[in-house]
mmCIF file of C-alpha atoms and ligand atoms in Angstrom:
data_model
loop_
_atom_site.group_PDB
_atom_site.id
_atom_site.type_symbol
_atom_site.label_atom_id
_atom_site.label_comp_id
_atom_site.label_asym_id
_atom_site.label_seq_id
_atom_site.Cartn_x
_atom_site.Cartn_y
_atom_site.Cartn_z
ATOM 1 C CA UNK L 4 -3.096 16.198 24.091
ATOM 2 C CA UNK L 5 -3.965 19.340 23.700
ATOM 3 C CA UNK L 6 -4.815 21.090 20.188
ATOM 4 C CA UNK L 7 -3.848 24.349 20.906
ATOM 5 C CA UNK L 8 -3.942 25.366 17.216
ATOM 6 C CA UNK L 9 -4.905 21.997 15.878
ATOM 7 C CA UNK L 10 -7.946 21.971 13.491
ATOM 8 C CA UNK L 11 -11.232 19.664 13.328
ATOM 9 C CA UNK L 12 -12.202 17.407 10.997
ATOM 10 C CA UNK L 13 -15.112 19.454 9.658
ATOM 11 C CA UNK L 14 -12.295 21.852 8.472
ATOM 12 C CA UNK L 15 -9.422 19.915 7.632
ATOM 13 C CA UNK L 16 -11.734 17.641 5.396
ATOM 14 C CA UNK L 17 -12.760 20.167 2.685
ATOM 15 C CA UNK L 18 -9.272 21.180 2.159
ATOM 16 C CA UNK L 19 -8.077 19.685 -0.784
ATOM 17 C CA UNK L 20 -5.726 16.734 -1.098
ATOM 18 C CA UNK L 21 -2.205 18.545 -1.226
ATOM 19 C CA UNK L 22 -3.299 20.613 1.714
ATOM 20 C CA UNK L 23 -4.214 17.711 3.556
ATOM 21 C CA UNK L 24 -0.649 16.256 3.068
ATOM 22 C CA UNK L 25 1.431 18.634 4.710
ATOM 23 C CA UNK L 26 -1.097 19.933 7.842
ATOM 24 C CA UNK L 27 -3.743 17.125 8.188
ATOM 25 C CA UNK L 28 -4.361 15.979 11.265
ATOM 26 C CA UNK L 29 -1.860 18.002 12.926
ATOM 27 C CA UNK L 30 -1.795 18.575 16.976
ATOM 28 C CA UNK L 31 0.036 21.336 18.043
ATOM 29 C CA UNK L 32 1.142 20.834 21.823
ATOM 30 C CA UNK L 33 1.117 24.169 23.858
ATOM 31 C CA UNK L 34 5.417 25.039 22.744
ATOM 32 C CA UNK L 35 3.500 25.307 19.284
ATOM 33 C CA UNK L 36 6.079 23.623 17.498
ATOM 34 C CA UNK L 37 5.516 23.646 13.430
ATOM 35 C CA UNK L 38 6.881 19.966 12.368
ATOM 36 C CA UNK L 39 4.983 17.469 14.392
ATOM 37 C CA UNK L 40 6.273 15.875 17.302
ATOM 38 C CA UNK L 41 7.387 13.206 18.653
ATOM 39 C CA UNK L 42 6.239 11.478 21.086
ATOM 40 C CA UNK L 43 8.319 8.292 22.248
ATOM 41 C CA UNK L 44 6.618 6.930 25.232
ATOM 42 C CA UNK L 45 4.845 3.713 25.866
ATOM 43 C CA UNK L 46 2.745 4.873 28.895
ATOM 44 C CA UNK L 47 0.774 7.974 29.822
ATOM 45 C CA UNK L 48 1.021 9.119 33.543
ATOM 46 C CA UNK L 49 -2.525 10.577 34.575
ATOM 47 C CA UNK L 50 -3.454 13.743 37.869
ATOM 48 C CA UNK L 51 -5.221 10.640 40.037
ATOM 49 C CA UNK L 52 -6.431 7.655 40.586
ATOM 50 C CA UNK L 53 -10.470 8.624 38.990
ATOM 51 C CA UNK L 54 -8.725 10.049 35.778
ATOM 52 C CA UNK L 55 -7.235 6.905 34.990
ATOM 53 C CA UNK L 56 -10.381 4.564 35.456
ATOM 54 C CA UNK L 57 -12.490 7.500 33.362
ATOM 55 C CA UNK L 58 -9.880 6.982 30.522
ATOM 56 C CA UNK L 59 -10.257 3.385 30.694
ATOM 57 C CA UNK L 60 -14.044 3.279 30.797
ATOM 58 C CA UNK L 61 -14.666 5.794 28.289
ATOM 59 C CA UNK L 62 -15.766 8.867 29.513
ATOM 60 C CA UNK L 63 -13.165 10.708 29.210
ATOM 61 C CA UNK L 64 -10.848 11.234 26.479
ATOM 62 C CA UNK L 65 -7.148 10.680 26.588
ATOM 63 C CA UNK L 66 -4.135 8.193 25.488
ATOM 64 C CA UNK L 67 -4.006 5.113 27.978
ATOM 65 C CA UNK L 68 -1.088 3.218 26.507
ATOM 66 C CA UNK L 69 0.886 3.156 22.858
ATOM 67 C CA UNK L 70 -0.863 -0.098 21.967
ATOM 68 C CA UNK L 71 -3.966 1.816 22.511
ATOM 69 C CA UNK L 72 -2.993 5.082 21.311
ATOM 70 C CA UNK L 73 0.026 7.352 21.076
ATOM 71 C CA UNK L 74 -0.660 11.051 19.534
ATOM 72 C CA UNK L 75 2.127 10.929 16.847
ATOM 73 C CA UNK L 76 0.833 7.825 15.229
ATOM 74 C CA UNK L 77 -2.894 9.447 16.182
ATOM 75 C CA UNK L 78 -1.918 12.431 13.937
ATOM 76 C CA UNK L 79 -0.310 10.161 10.875
ATOM 77 C CA UNK L 80 -4.007 7.864 11.402
ATOM 78 C CA UNK L 81 -5.852 10.973 10.561
ATOM 79 C CA UNK L 82 -3.591 12.646 8.326
ATOM 80 C CA UNK L 83 -3.974 9.354 6.064
ATOM 81 C CA UNK L 84 -7.548 9.003 7.036
ATOM 82 C CA UNK L 85 -8.220 12.433 5.476
ATOM 83 C CA UNK L 86 -6.006 12.174 1.862
ATOM 84 C CA UNK L 87 -8.211 8.570 1.321
ATOM 85 C CA UNK L 88 -11.138 10.063 1.627
ATOM 86 C CA UNK L 89 -11.753 7.429 4.659
ATOM 87 C CA UNK L 90 -13.830 7.947 8.084
ATOM 88 C CA UNK L 91 -10.459 6.271 9.424
ATOM 89 C CA UNK L 92 -7.601 5.143 9.383
ATOM 90 C CA UNK L 93 -4.952 2.416 11.529
ATOM 91 C CA UNK L 94 -1.831 2.201 11.212
ATOM 92 C CA UNK L 95 0.275 -0.914 11.706
ATOM 93 C CA UNK L 96 4.060 -1.928 11.879
ATOM 94 C CA UNK L 97 4.108 -3.515 7.908
ATOM 95 C CA UNK L 98 2.657 -3.674 4.670
ATOM 96 C CA UNK L 99 1.953 -6.956 5.588
ATOM 97 C CA UNK L 100 0.927 -6.514 9.144
ATOM 98 C CA UNK L 101 -1.589 -4.086 7.915
ATOM 99 C CA UNK L 102 -2.651 -6.839 4.970
ATOM 100 C CA UNK L 103 -2.822 -10.477 8.175
ATOM 101 C CA UNK L 104 -4.860 -7.270 10.760
ATOM 102 C CA UNK L 105 -7.363 -6.581 7.890
ATOM 103 C CA UNK L 106 -8.226 -10.239 7.041
ATOM 104 C CA UNK L 107 -7.662 -12.003 9.922
ATOM 105 C CA UNK L 108 -10.278 -8.952 11.614
ATOM 106 C CA UNK L 109 -12.330 -9.919 9.565
ATOM 107 C CA UNK L 110 -12.353 -13.710 9.036
ATOM 108 C CA UNK L 111 -13.266 -17.010 10.421
ATOM 109 C CA UNK L 112 -13.399 -20.664 10.616
ATOM 110 C CA UNK L 113 -15.976 -21.575 7.660
ATOM 111 C CA UNK L 114 -16.066 -18.050 6.071
ATOM 112 C CA UNK L 115 -14.461 -18.068 2.163
ATOM 113 C CA UNK L 116 -11.815 -15.491 1.225
ATOM 114 C CA UNK L 117 -11.697 -14.732 -3.379
ATOM 115 C CA UNK L 118 -8.467 -13.300 -3.867
ATOM 116 C CA UNK L 119 -6.997 -12.352 -7.764
ATOM 117 C CA UNK L 120 -3.849 -14.140 -8.452
ATOM 118 C CA UNK L 121 -1.232 -11.778 -9.460
ATOM 119 C CA UNK L 122 -0.323 -10.516 -5.616
ATOM 120 C CA UNK L 123 2.479 -9.665 -3.838
ATOM 121 C CA UNK L 124 4.377 -13.145 -2.628
ATOM 122 C CA UNK L 125 3.342 -12.765 1.304
ATOM 123 C CA UNK L 126 0.177 -11.820 0.569
ATOM 124 C CA UNK L 127 -0.704 -14.685 -1.613
ATOM 125 C CA UNK L 128 0.764 -16.775 1.310
ATOM 126 C CA UNK L 129 -1.269 -15.466 3.940
ATOM 127 C CA UNK L 130 -4.542 -16.198 1.105
ATOM 128 C CA UNK L 131 -2.818 -20.014 -0.289
ATOM 129 C CA UNK L 132 -1.385 -20.989 3.292
ATOM 130 C CA UNK L 133 -1.621 -19.093 6.767
ATOM 131 C CA UNK L 134 -6.057 -18.749 5.940
ATOM 132 C CA UNK L 135 -7.059 -22.519 5.249
ATOM 133 C CA UNK L 136 -4.369 -23.049 8.591
ATOM 134 C CA UNK L 137 -6.987 -21.535 10.553
ATOM 135 C CA UNK L 138 -10.166 -23.477 8.568
ATOM 136 C CA UNK L 139 -10.817 -20.500 5.768
ATOM 137 C CA UNK L 140 -11.292 -21.497 3.060
ATOM 138 C CA UNK L 141 -9.651 -19.442 -0.102
ATOM 139 C CA UNK L 142 -9.925 -19.261 -4.072
ATOM 140 C CA UNK L 143 -7.751 -17.122 -6.152
ATOM 141 C CA UNK L 144 -8.865 -15.921 -9.337
ATOM 142 C CA UNK L 145 -7.835 -14.171 -12.746
ATOM 143 C CA UNK L 146 -8.473 -10.917 -11.180
ATOM 144 C CA UNK L 147 -8.700 -8.947 -14.834
ATOM 145 C CA UNK L 148 -11.721 -11.209 -15.951
ATOM 146 C CA UNK L 149 -15.374 -10.277 -13.866
ATOM 147 C CA UNK L 150 -17.010 -13.298 -14.375
ATOM 148 C CA UNK L 151 -14.020 -14.959 -12.535
ATOM 149 C CA UNK L 152 -14.817 -13.296 -9.558
ATOM 150 C CA UNK L 153 -18.621 -13.575 -9.960
ATOM 151 C CA UNK L 154 -17.950 -17.291 -10.582
ATOM 152 C CA UNK L 155 -16.086 -17.937 -7.441
ATOM 153 C CA UNK L 156 -18.304 -16.250 -4.827
ATOM 154 C CA UNK L 157 -19.845 -19.094 -2.607
ATOM 155 C CA UNK L 158 -22.520 -18.380 0.424
ATOM 156 C CA UNK L 159 -19.957 -18.342 2.999
ATOM 157 C CA UNK L 160 -17.881 -15.624 0.507
ATOM 158 C CA UNK L 161 -16.690 -12.770 2.819
ATOM 159 C CA UNK L 162 -14.233 -11.393 1.778
ATOM 160 C CA UNK L 163 -12.467 -9.844 -2.093
ATOM 161 C CA UNK L 164 -9.170 -8.904 -1.627
ATOM 162 C CA UNK L 165 -6.827 -7.445 -4.565
ATOM 163 C CA UNK L 166 -4.215 -5.572 -5.319
ATOM 164 C CA UNK L 167 -4.515 -2.864 -8.393
ATOM 165 C CA UNK L 168 -1.572 -2.347 -10.015
ATOM 166 C CA UNK L 169 -0.618 -6.235 -8.763
ATOM 167 C CA UNK L 170 2.466 -6.333 -7.579
ATOM 168 C CA UNK L 171 4.964 -6.824 -10.029
ATOM 169 C CA UNK L 172 3.087 -8.203 -12.921
ATOM 170 C CA UNK L 173 0.823 -4.594 -12.890
ATOM 171 C CA UNK L 174 -2.898 -6.020 -13.841
ATOM 172 C CA UNK L 175 -5.512 -3.795 -12.765
ATOM 173 C CA UNK L 176 -8.662 -5.066 -11.890
ATOM 174 C CA UNK L 177 -11.838 -3.492 -12.751
ATOM 175 C CA UNK L 178 -12.644 -1.314 -9.354
ATOM 176 C CA UNK L 179 -15.795 -0.399 -9.932
ATOM 177 C CA UNK L 180 -17.251 -3.834 -11.199
ATOM 178 C CA UNK L 181 -15.588 -5.898 -8.636
ATOM 179 C CA UNK L 182 -16.690 -3.918 -5.816
ATOM 180 C CA UNK L 183 -19.982 -3.708 -6.663
ATOM 181 C CA UNK L 184 -20.427 -7.302 -7.337
ATOM 182 C CA UNK L 185 -19.040 -7.571 -3.403
ATOM 183 C CA UNK L 186 -21.379 -4.982 -1.860
ATOM 184 C CA UNK L 187 -24.252 -6.870 -4.368
ATOM 185 C CA UNK L 188 -23.203 -10.008 -2.086
ATOM 186 C CA UNK L 189 -22.636 -8.661 0.941
ATOM 187 C CA UNK L 190 -18.510 -9.075 0.685
ATOM 188 C CA UNK L 191 -16.381 -6.725 1.719
ATOM 189 C CA UNK L 192 -13.567 -5.403 -0.229
ATOM 190 C CA UNK L 193 -10.153 -4.781 0.928
ATOM 191 C CA UNK L 194 -8.205 -2.921 -2.216
ATOM 192 C CA UNK L 195 -4.666 -2.878 -1.607
ATOM 193 C CA UNK L 196 -3.469 0.206 -3.061
ATOM 194 C CA UNK L 197 -0.043 0.819 -2.380
ATOM 195 C CA UNK L 198 1.259 0.792 -5.896
ATOM 196 C CA UNK L 199 -0.883 3.702 -6.754
ATOM 197 C CA UNK L 200 -1.234 5.115 -3.337
ATOM 198 C CA UNK L 201 -4.585 7.761 -2.980
ATOM 199 C CA UNK L 202 -3.077 10.380 -4.938
ATOM 200 C CA UNK L 203 -3.159 8.483 -8.120
ATOM 201 C CA UNK L 204 -6.147 5.971 -7.720
ATOM 202 C CA UNK L 205 -9.174 6.580 -4.992
ATOM 203 C CA UNK L 206 -10.876 3.062 -4.412
ATOM 204 C CA UNK L 207 -13.724 4.204 -1.920
ATOM 205 C CA UNK L 208 -15.212 6.221 -4.995
ATOM 206 C CA UNK L 209 -14.878 3.134 -7.053
ATOM 207 C CA UNK L 210 -16.942 1.543 -4.098
ATOM 208 C CA UNK L 211 -14.042 -0.389 -2.021
ATOM 209 C CA UNK L 212 -14.628 -0.834 1.664
ATOM 210 C CA UNK L 213 -11.510 -1.036 3.133
ATOM 211 C CA UNK L 214 -8.214 0.141 1.353
ATOM 212 C CA UNK L 215 -4.968 -1.214 2.893
ATOM 213 C CA UNK L 216 -1.080 -0.585 2.471
ATOM 214 C CA UNK L 217 2.178 -0.928 2.400
ATOM 215 C CA UNK L 218 3.449 2.259 3.225
ATOM 216 C CA UNK L 219 6.685 1.447 3.295
ATOM 217 C CA UNK L 220 6.614 2.182 -0.303
ATOM 218 C CA UNK L 221 5.411 4.782 -1.900
ATOM 219 C CA UNK L 222 3.704 6.906 0.981
ATOM 220 C CA UNK L 223 6.973 6.751 2.873
ATOM 221 C CA UNK L 224 9.028 7.461 -0.079
ATOM 222 C CA UNK L 225 11.935 7.455 0.900
ATOM 223 C CA UNK L 226 12.985 4.063 1.487
ATOM 224 C CA UNK L 227 13.645 4.438 5.638
ATOM 225 C CA UNK L 228 10.917 2.923 7.299
ATOM 226 C CA UNK L 229 8.205 -0.223 7.038
ATOM 227 C CA UNK L 230 4.642 0.698 7.814
ATOM 228 C CA UNK L 231 1.229 0.057 7.026
ATOM 229 C CA UNK L 232 -2.216 1.131 7.052
ATOM 230 C CA UNK L 233 -5.783 -0.070 6.891
ATOM 231 C CA UNK L 234 -8.532 2.767 5.886
ATOM 232 C CA UNK L 235 -12.526 2.059 6.006
ATOM 233 C CA UNK L 236 -15.394 3.201 7.928
ATOM 234 C CA UNK L 237 -15.874 4.578 11.237
ATOM 235 C CA UNK L 238 -18.010 1.625 11.851
ATOM 236 C CA UNK L 239 -15.568 -1.305 10.737
ATOM 237 C CA UNK L 240 -12.636 0.325 12.746
ATOM 238 C CA UNK L 241 -14.084 0.012 15.803
ATOM 239 C CA UNK L 242 -15.510 -3.204 15.768
ATOM 240 C CA UNK L 243 -13.851 -5.221 13.069
ATOM 241 C CA UNK L 244 -10.597 -4.141 13.193
ATOM 242 C CA UNK L 245 -9.391 -2.326 16.466
ATOM 243 C CA UNK L 246 -10.426 -4.983 18.541
ATOM 244 C CA UNK L 247 -7.821 -7.616 16.934
ATOM 245 C CA UNK L 248 -5.469 -4.904 16.370
ATOM 246 C CA UNK L 249 -4.869 -3.825 20.211
ATOM 247 C CA UNK L 250 -5.387 -6.925 21.631
ATOM 248 C CA UNK L 251 -2.518 -8.885 19.181
ATOM 249 C CA UNK L 252 -0.298 -5.741 18.507
ATOM 250 C CA UNK L 253 0.466 -5.241 15.035
ATOM 251 C CA UNK L 254 1.281 -1.102 16.156
ATOM 252 C CA UNK L 255 3.795 1.120 14.080
ATOM 253 C CA UNK L 256 6.490 2.785 16.783
ATOM 254 C CA UNK L 257 6.191 6.673 16.856
ATOM 255 C CA UNK L 258 9.221 7.347 15.458
ATOM 256 C CA UNK L 259 8.253 5.319 12.037
ATOM 257 C CA UNK L 260 4.784 7.178 11.938
ATOM 258 C CA UNK L 261 6.660 10.200 12.672
ATOM 259 C CA UNK L 262 8.980 9.830 9.614
ATOM 260 C CA UNK L 263 5.564 8.548 7.209
ATOM 261 C CA UNK L 264 3.986 11.943 8.331
ATOM 262 C CA UNK L 265 7.334 14.069 6.595
ATOM 263 C CA UNK L 266 6.989 11.412 3.848
ATOM 264 C CA UNK L 267 3.038 12.200 3.238
ATOM 265 C CA UNK L 268 4.433 16.215 2.642
ATOM 266 C CA UNK L 269 5.838 15.520 -0.359
ATOM 267 C CA UNK L 270 3.722 12.564 -1.951
ATOM 268 C CA UNK L 271 1.607 14.135 -4.388
ATOM 269 C CA UNK L 272 4.955 15.746 -5.574
ATOM 270 C CA UNK L 273 6.548 12.609 -5.616
ATOM 271 C CA UNK L 274 4.075 10.790 -7.135
ATOM 272 C CA UNK L 275 3.296 12.762 -10.107
ATOM 273 C CA UNK L 276 7.478 13.498 -11.032
ATOM 274 C CA UNK L 277 7.892 9.390 -10.163
ATOM 275 C CA UNK L 278 4.932 8.968 -12.516
ATOM 276 C CA UNK L 279 6.268 10.791 -15.582
ATOM 277 C CA UNK L 280 9.952 10.337 -15.365
ATOM 278 C CA UNK L 281 8.694 5.517 -15.273
ATOM 279 C CA UNK L 282 6.661 6.926 -18.359
ATOM 280 C CA UNK L 283 9.402 8.371 -19.929
ATOM 281 C CA UNK L 284 11.631 5.465 -18.813
ATOM 282 C CA UNK L 285 9.649 2.816 -19.937
ATOM 283 C CA UNK L 286 8.686 4.126 -23.480
ATOM 284 C CA UNK L 287 12.690 4.678 -23.664
ATOM 285 C CA UNK L 288 13.342 1.289 -23.556
ATOM 286 C CA UNK L 289 9.700 -0.571 -24.951
ATOM 287 C CA UNK L 290 11.012 -1.440 -27.680
ATOM 288 C CA UNK L 291 14.348 -3.192 -26.658
ATOM 289 C CA UNK L 292 12.778 -5.732 -24.246
ATOM 290 C CA UNK L 293 10.140 -9.007 -25.145
ATOM 291 C CA UNK L 294 7.214 -7.708 -22.858
ATOM 292 C CA UNK L 295 6.739 -4.719 -21.034
ATOM 293 C CA UNK L 296 4.047 -4.334 -18.450
ATOM 294 C CA UNK L 297 3.468 -0.676 -17.862
ATOM 295 C CA UNK L 298 -0.342 0.609 -17.826
ATOM 296 C CA UNK L 299 0.207 3.830 -19.055
ATOM 297 C CA UNK L 300 1.783 2.515 -22.289
ATOM 298 C CA UNK L 301 -0.580 1.610 -24.957
ATOM 299 C CA UNK L 302 0.248 -1.512 -25.497
ATOM 300 C CA UNK L 303 -0.763 -2.847 -21.777
ATOM 301 C CA UNK L 304 -4.036 -4.840 -22.565
ATOM 302 C CA UNK L 305 -5.758 -2.436 -19.497
ATOM 303 C CA UNK L 306 -4.124 0.951 -20.796
ATOM 304 C CA UNK L 307 -8.187 1.646 -21.361
ATOM 305 C CA UNK L 308 -8.795 0.484 -17.538
ATOM 306 C CA UNK L 309 -6.121 1.961 -16.132
ATOM 307 C CA UNK L 310 -6.750 5.471 -17.193
ATOM 308 C CA UNK L 311 -10.047 5.311 -16.044
ATOM 309 C CA UNK L 312 -9.392 4.080 -12.187
ATOM 310 C CA UNK L 313 -5.969 5.962 -12.377
ATOM 311 C CA UNK L 314 -4.736 9.684 -12.186
ATOM 312 C CA UNK L 315 -1.143 8.680 -13.444
ATOM 313 C CA UNK L 316 0.844 5.039 -13.133
ATOM 314 C CA UNK L 317 2.948 5.345 -10.367
ATOM 315 C CA UNK L 318 6.884 4.859 -10.627
ATOM 316 C CA UNK L 319 6.427 0.955 -11.023
ATOM 317 C CA UNK L 320 6.656 -0.933 -13.849
ATOM 318 C CA UNK L 321 8.037 -4.726 -15.070
ATOM 319 C CA UNK L 322 9.532 -5.773 -18.374
ATOM 320 C CA UNK L 323 10.680 -9.385 -19.512
ATOM 321 C CA UNK L 324 13.743 -9.964 -20.979
ATOM 322 C CA UNK L 325 14.194 -12.985 -23.636
ATOM 323 C CA UNK L 326 16.899 -14.807 -22.080
ATOM 324 C CA UNK L 327 15.264 -15.551 -18.866
ATOM 325 C CA UNK L 328 16.534 -15.474 -15.911
ATOM 326 C CA UNK L 329 20.497 -16.116 -16.923
ATOM 327 C CA UNK L 330 20.186 -13.010 -18.813
ATOM 328 C CA UNK L 331 17.946 -10.532 -16.171
ATOM 329 C CA UNK L 332 20.444 -11.084 -13.847
ATOM 330 C CA UNK L 333 23.081 -10.357 -16.002
ATOM 331 C CA UNK L 334 20.962 -7.382 -16.893
ATOM 332 C CA UNK L 335 21.341 -6.602 -13.226
ATOM 333 C CA UNK L 336 24.979 -6.889 -12.891
ATOM 334 C CA UNK L 337 25.421 -4.644 -15.348
ATOM 335 C CA UNK L 338 23.469 -1.595 -13.973
ATOM 336 C CA UNK L 339 25.627 0.934 -13.088
ATOM 337 C CA UNK L 340 23.311 3.934 -11.575
ATOM 338 C CA UNK L 341 20.221 1.834 -10.642
ATOM 339 C CA UNK L 342 20.267 -0.156 -7.872
ATOM 340 C CA UNK L 343 19.451 -4.156 -7.532
ATOM 341 C CA UNK L 344 17.020 -3.967 -4.674
ATOM 342 C CA UNK L 345 13.683 -5.961 -4.158
ATOM 343 C CA UNK L 346 12.043 -2.467 -2.632
ATOM 344 C CA UNK L 347 9.465 0.146 -4.276
ATOM 345 C CA UNK L 348 8.266 3.252 -4.394
ATOM 346 C CA UNK L 349 11.728 4.383 -3.302
ATOM 347 C CA UNK L 350 13.026 7.779 -4.167
ATOM 348 C CA UNK L 351 16.062 6.045 -5.957
ATOM 349 C CA UNK L 352 15.749 3.945 -9.161
ATOM 350 C CA UNK L 353 16.002 -0.048 -8.110
ATOM 351 C CA UNK L 354 15.432 -3.257 -10.076
ATOM 352 C CA UNK L 355 14.944 -6.508 -8.987
ATOM 353 C CA UNK L 356 14.590 -10.139 -10.343
ATOM 354 C CA UNK L 357 10.841 -11.275 -8.858
ATOM 355 C CA UNK L 358 11.598 -14.911 -9.504
ATOM 356 C CA UNK L 359 14.145 -15.173 -7.644
ATOM 357 C CA UNK L 360 13.458 -12.051 -4.720
ATOM 358 C CA UNK L 361 9.893 -10.944 -4.577
ATOM 359 C CA UNK L 362 8.533 -14.079 -5.263
ATOM 360 C CA UNK L 363 10.672 -17.121 -4.306
ATOM 361 C CA UNK L 364 8.558 -18.050 -1.784
ATOM 362 C CA UNK L 365 5.582 -19.445 -3.815
ATOM 363 C CA UNK L 366 5.729 -22.377 -5.794
ATOM 364 C CA UNK L 367 7.317 -22.204 -9.408
ATOM 365 C CA UNK L 368 3.359 -23.101 -10.670
ATOM 366 C CA UNK L 369 1.782 -20.437 -8.981
ATOM 367 C CA UNK L 370 4.975 -18.116 -10.026
ATOM 368 C CA UNK L 371 4.291 -18.953 -13.335
ATOM 369 C CA UNK L 372 0.496 -18.884 -13.385
ATOM 370 C CA UNK L 373 0.933 -15.781 -11.855
ATOM 371 C CA UNK L 374 2.631 -13.880 -15.115
ATOM 372 C CA UNK L 375 6.045 -14.298 -13.079
ATOM 373 C CA UNK L 376 8.025 -15.303 -15.479
ATOM 374 C CA UNK L 377 11.968 -16.562 -14.908
ATOM 375 C CA UNK L 378 12.896 -13.364 -17.345
ATOM 376 C CA UNK L 379 10.870 -10.517 -15.302
ATOM 377 C CA UNK L 380 12.035 -7.541 -13.547
ATOM 378 C CA UNK L 381 10.610 -4.750 -12.196
ATOM 379 C CA UNK L 382 11.919 -1.488 -11.916
ATOM 380 C CA UNK L 383 10.541 1.348 -9.548
ATOM 381 C CA UNK L 384 11.771 4.843 -10.917
ATOM 382 C CA UNK L 385 12.866 7.143 -8.884
ATOM 383 C CA UNK L 386 13.272 11.400 -8.968
ATOM 384 C CA UNK L 387 16.881 10.833 -11.036
ATOM 385 C CA UNK L 388 16.382 12.704 -14.142
ATOM 386 C CA UNK L 389 15.146 10.443 -16.332
ATOM 387 C CA UNK L 390 18.173 10.768 -18.518
ATOM 388 C CA UNK L 391 20.160 9.074 -16.823
ATOM 389 C CA UNK L 392 17.961 6.321 -15.703
ATOM 390 C CA UNK L 393 17.491 5.875 -19.600
ATOM 391 C CA UNK L 394 21.220 5.801 -20.200
ATOM 392 C CA UNK L 395 21.631 3.549 -17.639
ATOM 393 C CA UNK L 396 19.119 0.847 -18.387
ATOM 394 C CA UNK L 397 20.326 1.480 -22.142
ATOM 395 C CA UNK L 398 24.325 1.036 -21.309
ATOM 396 C CA UNK L 399 22.760 -2.249 -19.917
ATOM 397 C CA UNK L 400 20.393 -4.263 -22.199
ATOM 398 C CA UNK L 401 23.246 -3.390 -24.686
ATOM 399 C CA UNK L 402 25.736 -5.759 -22.523
ATOM 400 C CA UNK L 403 23.104 -8.324 -22.628
ATOM 401 C CA UNK L 404 22.889 -8.096 -26.411
ATOM 402 C CA UNK L 405 19.799 -6.520 -26.675
HETATM 403 C C1 PLP C 528 5.126 -4.288 -0.158
HETATM 404 C C2 PLP C 528 3.848 -4.637 -0.074
HETATM 405 C C3 PLP C 528 3.490 -5.282 0.523
HETATM 406 C C4 PLP C 528 4.157 -5.746 1.980
HETATM 407 O O1 PLP C 528 4.283 -4.068 2.657
HETATM 408 P P1 PLP C 528 5.396 -4.180 3.713
HETATM 409 O O2 PLP C 528 5.461 -2.789 4.440
HETATM 410 O O3 PLP C 528 7.243 -4.781 2.907
HETATM 411 O O4 PLP C 528 5.125 -5.492 4.671
HETATM 412 C C5 PLP C 528 1.774 -5.343 0.356
HETATM 413 N N1 PLP C 528 1.489 -5.796 -0.654
HETATM 414 C C6 PLP C 528 2.499 -5.076 -2.357
HETATM 415 C C7 PLP C 528 1.359 -4.414 -3.059
HETATM 416 C C8 PLP C 528 3.652 -4.279 -1.798
HETATM 417 O O5 PLP C 528 4.314 -3.868 -2.481
#
């Protein structure tokens, strides 16, 4: 596509994140549109047969097929790479497509992966079930225990994989230590940064090699589409990830890419405000619950580490009610404003019971081992006035006798 008023990397790289989030990666067509154009096309046509041959051989730059390139998708990839401070980014159709691509593109039978045990249910399934099925050995460790990562290393360890903060227990992994350890052993560290995003936490600055996202969450921010992203070096993208992605096709549709582009324009504002709101709500109910899991509150065992790694703690936290599943479900049913929903990162406040939803797919033993108890609730605090959210939680807690 002709870049009539596009900026190149040497300029956009120098912009601050908020500018990158609004303007980064924009290519304007000959119409000079202000908002990014949506190219809903699967194929491309060429002036002559030599031109298509030159594109396929790599002699000529240009699009050939939307599983390989699409202008709207490319704008999103460039924008995410800029915000992340990464050399390159590729987007996928969902967060799980991103995680699967990030892992399977680099692992082969005979390799070994080490993962933090506190993780999103499907991420645990990749590590516990899918990897072993293809001859990839896997070990899960207590992510907050630095020594456990070192003990788990084997000669064939190829990847460290973890979320920080983790879904849904908000466990924090010491990125400088764990990514440094990986580097010293030639292991690739893959960090799932969905809860924070690059505007609150920058894993590459702590030594991460690859940053992977469910862009469905805070990045997109308004609960509309699924999307995923993987960020890393040009070399990783070209030599490892792209051969896998181009031939297996976990692509993001141009329409969904366009929605995420719009979401990124307000990412910084939303992330900051929702973090403030989540802190206010967490403080307000902390004394009423059996256990509060919010890395921005001094009661969190990794409060210091979280303050070092994160600019703010994001919209999500978890808390446990003493009365187990029955009380947790009664609490959800008593909510009037906050929706019962297992999504997160949305501009609306949403609450769910991981035991019966997001983590239902992992065995009860594994759930308990990763800190997901029957009374645990995970909440995403949105952009509503926090006083209204607090009032709703207050009345629901009262109705369940707390
Ligand atoms: C939601 C989530 C995923 C999966 O993303 P989808 O977009 O739902 O496929 C992966 N990791 C974390 C930490 C998540 O919260």
